């Protein structure tokens, strides 16, 4: 009788032990093809946690129907239920997606850089204008001007640039040159290298591009200004629409 009771007890203990013994699941976590380190791999059912190593790999104990949760900073949480297919698969690969707000930051930071043309004076004027606006907006207290702008600027070059603009304006007033039509002004005042190198146009496309710009009512205002910088800015703003 005692032998039968002992056998029954051993059988129950063995069955209980087998139900609690978990398998070891191995896998790898990536962030958009980049190895993801220190990602928390949580077995929500068994209340256990594992971390991915320097290669994004992890090992964690599981049972059938356990719920796994993958948690990483700045990434969406991913859940996975352990099924027969997962158990038969062996090593698994999990890809986590960045949160929506993180994607927006990436887009802003990876804006395409402006290609500089051979017109060094025009490019320098553009850079100076950008630096002036950027630094002026970064004053610590706009209501109290201290006479300086943070990060410093080349005031000598800016003063010469402004002086040159006034000098050109005075010369234009004295000469009283007639206002050229937009297409003719664009051909005579803008060098060919600006169209081919900066705007990436072929020689045979230049005439069609100028005709496209001339259809914009703003072209008459630009032509009346008789300002090379304004003309180049206008052409640069129209190139994307033309190529579409």
PDB file of C-alpha atoms in Angstrom:
ATOM      1  CA  UNK A   1       0.000   0.000   0.000  1.00  0.00           C
ATOM      2  CA  UNK A   2       2.800   2.375   0.883  1.00  0.00           C
ATOM      3  CA  UNK A   3       4.561   1.553  -2.367  1.00  0.00           C
ATOM      4  CA  UNK A   4       1.445   2.486  -4.368  1.00  0.00           C
ATOM      5  CA  UNK A   5       1.062   5.801  -2.522  1.00  0.00           C
ATOM      6  CA  UNK A   6       4.749   6.605  -3.096  1.00  0.00           C
ATOM      7  CA  UNK A   7       4.429   5.827  -6.807  1.00  0.00           C
ATOM      8  CA  UNK A   8       1.349   8.057  -7.139  1.00  0.00           C
ATOM      9  CA  UNK A   9       3.119  10.900  -5.307  1.00  0.00           C
ATOM     10  CA  UNK A  10       6.197  10.649  -7.532  1.00  0.00           C
ATOM     11  CA  UNK A  11       3.974  10.651 -10.639  1.00  0.00           C
ATOM     12  CA  UNK A  12       2.165  13.853  -9.508  1.00  0.00           C
ATOM     13  CA  UNK A  13       5.447  15.574  -8.664  1.00  0.00           C
ATOM     14  CA  UNK A  14       6.946  14.642 -12.021  1.00  0.00           C
ATOM     15  CA  UNK A  15       3.893  15.950 -13.893  1.00  0.00           C
ATOM     16  CA  UNK A  16       4.021  19.190 -11.887  1.00  0.00           C
ATOM     17  CA  UNK A  17       7.716  19.518 -12.538  1.00  0.00           C
ATOM     18  CA  UNK A  18       7.298  19.022 -16.276  1.00  0.00           C
ATOM     19  CA  UNK A  19       4.590  21.705 -16.406  1.00  0.00           C
ATOM     20  CA  UNK A  20       6.899  24.215 -14.705  1.00  0.00           C
ATOM     21  CA  UNK A  21      10.053  23.437 -16.699  1.00  0.00           C
ATOM     22  CA  UNK A  22      10.435  26.162 -19.337  1.00  0.00           C
ATOM     23  CA  UNK A  23      12.209  26.022 -22.632  1.00  0.00           C
ATOM     24  CA  UNK A  24      14.945  28.478 -23.506  1.00  0.00           C
ATOM     25  CA  UNK A  25      14.062  30.847 -26.326  1.00  0.00           C
ATOM     26  CA  UNK A  26      16.914  32.557 -28.157  1.00  0.00           C
ATOM     27  CA  UNK A  27      16.623  35.489 -30.501  1.00  0.00           C
ATOM     28  CA  UNK A  28      17.936  38.860 -31.689  1.00  0.00           C
ATOM     29  CA  UNK A  29      16.457  42.380 -31.607  1.00  0.00           C
ATOM     30  CA  UNK A  30      17.263  45.063 -34.208  1.00  0.00           C
ATOM     31  CA  UNK A  31      16.420  48.742 -34.770  1.00  0.00           C
ATOM     32  CA  UNK A  32      15.968  49.153 -38.532  1.00  0.00           C
ATOM     33  CA  UNK A  33      18.856  46.740 -39.328  1.00  0.00           C
ATOM     34  CA  UNK A  34      20.926  48.119 -36.409  1.00  0.00           C
ATOM     35  CA  UNK A  35      21.734  45.780 -33.522  1.00  0.00           C
ATOM     36  CA  UNK A  36      19.653  46.752 -30.478  1.00  0.00           C
ATOM     37  CA  UNK A  37      21.504  46.528 -27.155  1.00  0.00           C
ATOM     38  CA  UNK A  38      20.022  46.631 -23.641  1.00  0.00           C
ATOM     39  CA  UNK A  39      16.465  45.963 -24.818  1.00  0.00           C
ATOM     40  CA  UNK A  40      14.263  44.542 -22.054  1.00  0.00           C
ATOM     41  CA  UNK A  41      12.764  41.193 -23.041  1.00  0.00           C
ATOM     42  CA  UNK A  42       9.979  40.536 -20.507  1.00  0.00           C
ATOM     43  CA  UNK A  43       8.072  37.312 -20.006  1.00  0.00           C
ATOM     44  CA  UNK A  44       4.884  38.895 -18.656  1.00  0.00           C
ATOM     45  CA  UNK A  45       3.420  35.491 -17.825  1.00  0.00           C
ATOM     46  CA  UNK A  46       6.392  34.113 -15.859  1.00  0.00           C
ATOM     47  CA  UNK A  47       7.425  37.562 -14.517  1.00  0.00           C
ATOM     48  CA  UNK A  48      11.025  37.213 -15.760  1.00  0.00           C
ATOM     49  CA  UNK A  49      13.238  39.710 -17.584  1.00  0.00           C
ATOM     50  CA  UNK A  50      16.261  39.426 -19.876  1.00  0.00           C
ATOM     51  CA  UNK A  51      18.423  42.070 -21.615  1.00  0.00           C
ATOM     52  CA  UNK A  52      19.892  41.935 -25.118  1.00  0.00           C
ATOM     53  CA  UNK A  53      23.698  41.900 -25.326  1.00  0.00           C
ATOM     54  CA  UNK A  54      26.037  43.955 -27.535  1.00  0.00           C
ATOM     55  CA  UNK A  55      24.945  41.934 -30.569  1.00  0.00           C
ATOM     56  CA  UNK A  56      21.233  42.371 -29.792  1.00  0.00           C
ATOM     57  CA  UNK A  57      20.901  38.714 -28.753  1.00  0.00           C
ATOM     58  CA  UNK A  58      18.890  37.395 -25.787  1.00  0.00           C
ATOM     59  CA  UNK A  59      17.886  34.160 -24.064  1.00  0.00           C
ATOM     60  CA  UNK A  60      14.800  33.780 -21.871  1.00  0.00           C
ATOM     61  CA  UNK A  61      12.775  30.945 -20.371  1.00  0.00           C
ATOM     62  CA  UNK A  62       9.332  30.370 -21.886  1.00  0.00           C
ATOM     63  CA  UNK A  63       6.332  28.069 -21.929  1.00  0.00           C
ATOM     64  CA  UNK A  64       3.633  27.658 -24.518  1.00  0.00           C
ATOM     65  CA  UNK A  65       1.167  30.613 -24.537  1.00  0.00           C
ATOM     66  CA  UNK A  66       3.523  32.870 -22.537  1.00  0.00           C
ATOM     67  CA  UNK A  67       3.345  36.565 -23.410  1.00  0.00           C
ATOM     68  CA  UNK A  68       6.664  38.253 -24.303  1.00  0.00           C
ATOM     69  CA  UNK A  69       7.063  42.052 -24.293  1.00  0.00           C
ATOM     70  CA  UNK A  70       9.999  43.926 -25.871  1.00  0.00           C
ATOM     71  CA  UNK A  71      10.705  47.368 -24.398  1.00  0.00           C
ATOM     72  CA  UNK A  72      13.334  49.879 -25.624  1.00  0.00           C
ATOM     73  CA  UNK A  73      13.736  53.615 -25.088  1.00  0.00           C
ATOM     74  CA  UNK A  74      12.268  55.807 -27.864  1.00  0.00           C
ATOM     75  CA  UNK A  75      10.787  52.756 -29.621  1.00  0.00           C
ATOM     76  CA  UNK A  76       7.328  51.245 -29.827  1.00  0.00           C
ATOM     77  CA  UNK A  77       6.580  48.377 -27.415  1.00  0.00           C
ATOM     78  CA  UNK A  78       6.200  45.028 -29.172  1.00  0.00           C
ATOM     79  CA  UNK A  79       4.298  42.003 -27.819  1.00  0.00           C
ATOM     80  CA  UNK A  80       4.469  38.374 -28.922  1.00  0.00           C
ATOM     81  CA  UNK A  81       2.619  35.265 -27.746  1.00  0.00           C
ATOM     82  CA  UNK A  82       4.562  32.007 -27.627  1.00  0.00           C
ATOM     83  CA  UNK A  83       2.902  29.598 -30.020  1.00  0.00           C
ATOM     84  CA  UNK A  84       3.804  26.154 -31.339  1.00  0.00           C
ATOM     85  CA  UNK A  85       5.192  27.835 -34.461  1.00  0.00           C
ATOM     86  CA  UNK A  86       7.496  30.028 -32.363  1.00  0.00           C
ATOM     87  CA  UNK A  87       8.715  26.998 -30.409  1.00  0.00           C
ATOM     88  CA  UNK A  88       9.417  25.092 -33.630  1.00  0.00           C
ATOM     89  CA  UNK A  89      11.126  28.084 -35.234  1.00  0.00           C
ATOM     90  CA  UNK A  90      14.010  28.164 -32.773  1.00  0.00           C
ATOM     91  CA  UNK A  91      15.923  31.453 -32.917  1.00  0.00           C
ATOM     92  CA  UNK A  92      13.681  34.437 -33.663  1.00  0.00           C
ATOM     93  CA  UNK A  93      14.411  37.951 -34.944  1.00  0.00           C
ATOM     94  CA  UNK A  94      12.460  40.947 -33.625  1.00  0.00           C
ATOM     95  CA  UNK A  95      12.503  44.400 -35.272  1.00  0.00           C
ATOM     96  CA  UNK A  96      11.413  47.421 -33.213  1.00  0.00           C
ATOM     97  CA  UNK A  97      10.057  50.615 -34.784  1.00  0.00           C
ATOM     98  CA  UNK A  98      10.907  54.121 -33.515  1.00  0.00           C
ATOM     99  CA  UNK A  99       8.123  56.211 -32.043  1.00  0.00           C
ATOM    100  CA  UNK A 100       6.370  58.711 -34.307  1.00  0.00           C
ATOM    101  CA  UNK A 101       7.886  61.773 -32.585  1.00  0.00           C
ATOM    102  CA  UNK A 102      11.374  60.296 -33.009  1.00  0.00           C
ATOM    103  CA  UNK A 103      10.777  59.840 -36.735  1.00  0.00           C
ATOM    104  CA  UNK A 104       9.904  63.540 -37.074  1.00  0.00           C
ATOM    105  CA  UNK A 105      13.179  64.543 -35.421  1.00  0.00           C
ATOM    106  CA  UNK A 106      15.149  62.301 -37.767  1.00  0.00           C
ATOM    107  CA  UNK A 107      13.519  63.869 -40.802  1.00  0.00           C
ATOM    108  CA  UNK A 108      14.407  67.380 -39.632  1.00  0.00           C
ATOM    109  CA  UNK A 109      17.990  66.473 -38.843  1.00  0.00           C
ATOM    110  CA  UNK A 110      18.621  64.776 -42.178  1.00  0.00           C
ATOM    111  CA  UNK A 111      17.622  67.594 -44.497  1.00  0.00           C
ATOM    112  CA  UNK A 112      19.548  67.648 -47.754  1.00  0.00           C
ATOM    113  CA  UNK A 113      22.418  70.152 -47.672  1.00  0.00           C
ATOM    114  CA  UNK A 114      22.516  73.048 -50.131  1.00  0.00           C
ATOM    115  CA  UNK A 115      24.924  72.550 -53.014  1.00  0.00           C
ATOM    116  CA  UNK A 116      27.253  75.520 -53.406  1.00  0.00           C
ATOM    117  CA  UNK A 117      27.746  76.965 -56.862  1.00  0.00           C
ATOM    118  CA  UNK A 118      30.811  78.550 -58.429  1.00  0.00           C
ATOM    119  CA  UNK A 119      29.360  82.012 -57.696  1.00  0.00           C
ATOM    120  CA  UNK A 120      31.312  82.473 -54.451  1.00  0.00           C
ATOM    121  CA  UNK A 121      30.093  86.021 -53.781  1.00  0.00           C
ATOM    122  CA  UNK A 122      26.438  85.028 -54.069  1.00  0.00           C
ATOM    123  CA  UNK A 123      26.910  81.957 -51.861  1.00  0.00           C
ATOM    124  CA  UNK A 124      28.787  83.986 -49.220  1.00  0.00           C
ATOM    125  CA  UNK A 125      25.995  86.561 -49.184  1.00  0.00           C
ATOM    126  CA  UNK A 126      23.453  83.785 -48.645  1.00  0.00           C
ATOM    127  CA  UNK A 127      25.504  82.289 -45.804  1.00  0.00           C
ATOM    128  CA  UNK A 128      25.903  85.700 -44.153  1.00  0.00           C
ATOM    129  CA  UNK A 129      22.172  86.333 -44.361  1.00  0.00           C
ATOM    130  CA  UNK A 130      21.431  82.932 -42.829  1.00  0.00           C
ATOM    131  CA  UNK A 131      23.981  83.483 -40.029  1.00  0.00           C
ATOM    132  CA  UNK A 132      22.556  86.941 -39.309  1.00  0.00           C
ATOM    133  CA  UNK A 133      18.994  85.632 -38.958  1.00  0.00           C
ATOM    134  CA  UNK A 134      20.064  82.612 -36.903  1.00  0.00           C
ATOM    135  CA  UNK A 135      22.231  84.535 -34.453  1.00  0.00           C
ATOM    136  CA  UNK A 136      19.797  87.426 -34.104  1.00  0.00           C
ATOM    137  CA  UNK A 137      17.057  85.008 -33.086  1.00  0.00           C
ATOM    138  CA  UNK A 138      19.318  83.437 -30.436  1.00  0.00           C
ATOM    139  CA  UNK A 139      19.722  86.588 -28.303  1.00  0.00           C
ATOM    140  CA  UNK A 140      19.146  85.699 -24.658  1.00  0.00           C
ATOM    141  CA  UNK A 141      16.849  88.677 -24.017  1.00  0.00           C
ATOM    142  CA  UNK A 142      15.497  90.375 -27.156  1.00  0.00           C
ATOM    143  CA  UNK A 143      14.142  93.256 -25.049  1.00  0.00           C
ATOM    144  CA  UNK A 144      17.623  94.214 -23.812  1.00  0.00           C
ATOM    145  CA  UNK A 145      20.223  94.413 -26.577  1.00  0.00           C
ATOM    146  CA  UNK A 146      23.791  94.176 -25.259  1.00  0.00           C
ATOM    147  CA  UNK A 147      25.479  95.153 -28.518  1.00  0.00           C
ATOM    148  CA  UNK A 148      26.702  91.623 -29.300  1.00  0.00           C
ATOM    149  CA  UNK A 149      25.324  88.584 -31.061  1.00  0.00           C
ATOM    150  CA  UNK A 150      26.028  85.114 -29.740  1.00  0.00           C
ATOM    151  CA  UNK A 151      28.475  82.824 -31.614  1.00  0.00           C
ATOM    152  CA  UNK A 152      30.142  85.877 -33.225  1.00  0.00           C
ATOM    153  CA  UNK A 153      29.996  87.169 -36.819  1.00  0.00           C
ATOM    154  CA  UNK A 154      32.281  88.654 -39.434  1.00  0.00           C
ATOM    155  CA  UNK A 155      30.949  92.225 -39.238  1.00  0.00           C
ATOM    156  CA  UNK A 156      33.695  93.558 -41.532  1.00  0.00           C
ATOM    157  CA  UNK A 157      32.572  91.346 -44.395  1.00  0.00           C
ATOM    158  CA  UNK A 158      28.902  92.118 -43.734  1.00  0.00           C
ATOM    159  CA  UNK A 159      29.634  95.874 -43.655  1.00  0.00           C
ATOM    160  CA  UNK A 160      31.496  95.613 -46.963  1.00  0.00           C
ATOM    161  CA  UNK A 161      28.656  93.576 -48.424  1.00  0.00           C
ATOM    162  CA  UNK A 162      26.032  96.144 -47.354  1.00  0.00           C
ATOM    163  CA  UNK A 163      28.249  98.994 -48.549  1.00  0.00           C
ATOM    164  CA  UNK A 164      28.649  97.269 -51.897  1.00  0.00           C
ATOM    165  CA  UNK A 165      24.886  96.920 -52.233  1.00  0.00           C
ATOM    166  CA  UNK A 166      24.376 100.633 -51.549  1.00  0.00           C
ATOM    167  CA  UNK A 167      27.147 101.484 -53.992  1.00  0.00           C
ATOM    168  CA  UNK A 168      25.503  99.364 -56.696  1.00  0.00           C
ATOM    169  CA  UNK A 169      22.179 101.021 -55.945  1.00  0.00           C
ATOM    170  CA  UNK A 170      23.695 104.501 -56.302  1.00  0.00           C
ATOM    171  CA  UNK A 171      25.356 103.540 -59.570  1.00  0.00           C
ATOM    172  CA  UNK A 172      22.065 102.189 -60.872  1.00  0.00           C
ATOM    173  CA  UNK A 173      20.309 105.438 -59.922  1.00  0.00           C
ATOM    174  CA  UNK A 174      22.913 107.528 -61.747  1.00  0.00           C
ATOM    175  CA  UNK A 175      22.918 105.373 -64.856  1.00  0.00           C
ATOM    176  CA  UNK A 176      19.113 104.966 -64.912  1.00  0.00           C
ATOM    177  CA  UNK A 177      19.417 101.780 -66.946  1.00  0.00           C
ATOM    178  CA  UNK A 178      16.161 100.590 -68.504  1.00  0.00           C
ATOM    179  CA  UNK A 179      14.320  97.669 -66.913  1.00  0.00           C
ATOM    180  CA  UNK A 180      14.889  94.514 -68.949  1.00  0.00           C
ATOM    181  CA  UNK A 181      12.192  91.877 -69.461  1.00  0.00           C
ATOM    182  CA  UNK A 182      12.580  88.933 -67.096  1.00  0.00           C
ATOM    183  CA  UNK A 183      13.856  86.435 -69.668  1.00  0.00           C
ATOM    184  CA  UNK A 184      16.443  88.855 -71.061  1.00  0.00           C
ATOM    185  CA  UNK A 185      17.556  89.890 -67.559  1.00  0.00           C
ATOM    186  CA  UNK A 186      17.972  86.254 -66.569  1.00  0.00           C
ATOM    187  CA  UNK A 187      20.100  85.569 -69.651  1.00  0.00           C
ATOM    188  CA  UNK A 188      22.334  88.653 -69.394  1.00  0.00           C
ATOM    189  CA  UNK A 189      22.745  89.012 -65.615  1.00  0.00           C
ATOM    190  CA  UNK A 190      23.084  85.350 -64.593  1.00  0.00           C
ATOM    191  CA  UNK A 191      26.110  83.322 -65.654  1.00  0.00           C
ATOM    192  CA  UNK A 192      25.587  80.041 -67.487  1.00  0.00           C
ATOM    193  CA  UNK A 193      27.414  78.129 -64.717  1.00  0.00           C
ATOM    194  CA  UNK A 194      24.621  79.050 -62.297  1.00  0.00           C
ATOM    195  CA  UNK A 195      22.081  77.184 -64.452  1.00  0.00           C
ATOM    196  CA  UNK A 196      24.286  74.183 -65.226  1.00  0.00           C
ATOM    197  CA  UNK A 197      26.167  73.754 -61.910  1.00  0.00           C
ATOM    198  CA  UNK A 198      23.798  75.119 -59.253  1.00  0.00           C
ATOM    199  CA  UNK A 199      20.403  74.361 -60.802  1.00  0.00           C
ATOM    200  CA  UNK A 200      21.671  71.189 -62.544  1.00  0.00           C
ATOM    201  CA  UNK A 201      20.118  72.092 -65.907  1.00  0.00           C
ATOM    202  CA  UNK A 202      21.338  71.039 -69.325  1.00  0.00           C
ATOM    203  CA  UNK A 203      22.141  73.747 -71.846  1.00  0.00           C
ATOM    204  CA  UNK A 204      19.092  72.863 -73.929  1.00  0.00           C
ATOM    205  CA  UNK A 205      16.802  73.126 -70.874  1.00  0.00           C
ATOM    206  CA  UNK A 206      17.719  76.701 -69.906  1.00  0.00           C
ATOM    207  CA  UNK A 207      15.409  78.436 -72.421  1.00  0.00           C
ATOM    208  CA  UNK A 208      12.434  76.261 -71.432  1.00  0.00           C
ATOM    209  CA  UNK A 209      13.145  76.865 -67.746  1.00  0.00           C
ATOM    210  CA  UNK A 210      13.243  80.675 -68.213  1.00  0.00           C
ATOM    211  CA  UNK A 211       9.996  80.535 -70.178  1.00  0.00           C
ATOM    212  CA  UNK A 212       8.469  78.522 -67.304  1.00  0.00           C
ATOM    213  CA  UNK A 213       9.626  81.137 -64.766  1.00  0.00           C
ATOM    214  CA  UNK A 214       8.402  84.005 -66.938  1.00  0.00           C
ATOM    215  CA  UNK A 215       4.822  82.711 -66.649  1.00  0.00           C
ATOM    216  CA  UNK A 216       4.898  83.438 -62.931  1.00  0.00           C
ATOM    217  CA  UNK A 217       3.566  87.002 -62.315  1.00  0.00           C
ATOM    218  CA  UNK A 218       6.256  87.426 -59.673  1.00  0.00           C
ATOM    219  CA  UNK A 219       8.902  87.347 -62.423  1.00  0.00           C
ATOM    220  CA  UNK A 220       7.967  90.914 -63.487  1.00  0.00           C
ATOM    221  CA  UNK A 221       8.532  92.154 -59.921  1.00  0.00           C
ATOM    222  CA  UNK A 222      11.899  90.384 -59.752  1.00  0.00           C
ATOM    223  CA  UNK A 223      12.960  91.865 -63.086  1.00  0.00           C
ATOM    224  CA  UNK A 224      11.977  95.364 -61.920  1.00  0.00           C
ATOM    225  CA  UNK A 225      14.167  95.036 -58.811  1.00  0.00           C
ATOM    226  CA  UNK A 226      17.295  94.695 -60.997  1.00  0.00           C
ATOM    227  CA  UNK A 227      18.975  92.712 -58.223  1.00  0.00           C
ATOM    228  CA  UNK A 228      21.085  89.673 -59.092  1.00  0.00           C
ATOM    229  CA  UNK A 229      20.627  88.039 -55.680  1.00  0.00           C
ATOM    230  CA  UNK A 230      16.843  88.346 -55.867  1.00  0.00           C
ATOM    231  CA  UNK A 231      16.897  86.958 -59.379  1.00  0.00           C
ATOM    232  CA  UNK A 232      19.011  83.953 -58.349  1.00  0.00           C
ATOM    233  CA  UNK A 233      16.786  83.264 -55.342  1.00  0.00           C
ATOM    234  CA  UNK A 234      13.698  83.342 -57.549  1.00  0.00           C
ATOM    235  CA  UNK A 235      15.255  80.941 -60.063  1.00  0.00           C
ATOM    236  CA  UNK A 236      16.310  78.599 -57.236  1.00  0.00           C
ATOM    237  CA  UNK A 237      12.763  78.573 -55.857  1.00  0.00           C
ATOM    238  CA  UNK A 238      11.310  77.612 -59.268  1.00  0.00           C
ATOM    239  CA  UNK A 239      13.702  74.794 -60.220  1.00  0.00           C
ATOM    240  CA  UNK A 240      11.940  72.093 -58.191  1.00  0.00           C
ATOM    241  CA  UNK A 241       8.542  72.913 -59.711  1.00  0.00           C
ATOM    242  CA  UNK A 242      10.091  72.910 -63.193  1.00  0.00           C
ATOM    243  CA  UNK A 243      11.699  69.485 -62.769  1.00  0.00           C
ATOM    244  CA  UNK A 244       8.446  67.997 -61.482  1.00  0.00           C
TER     245      UNK A 244
END
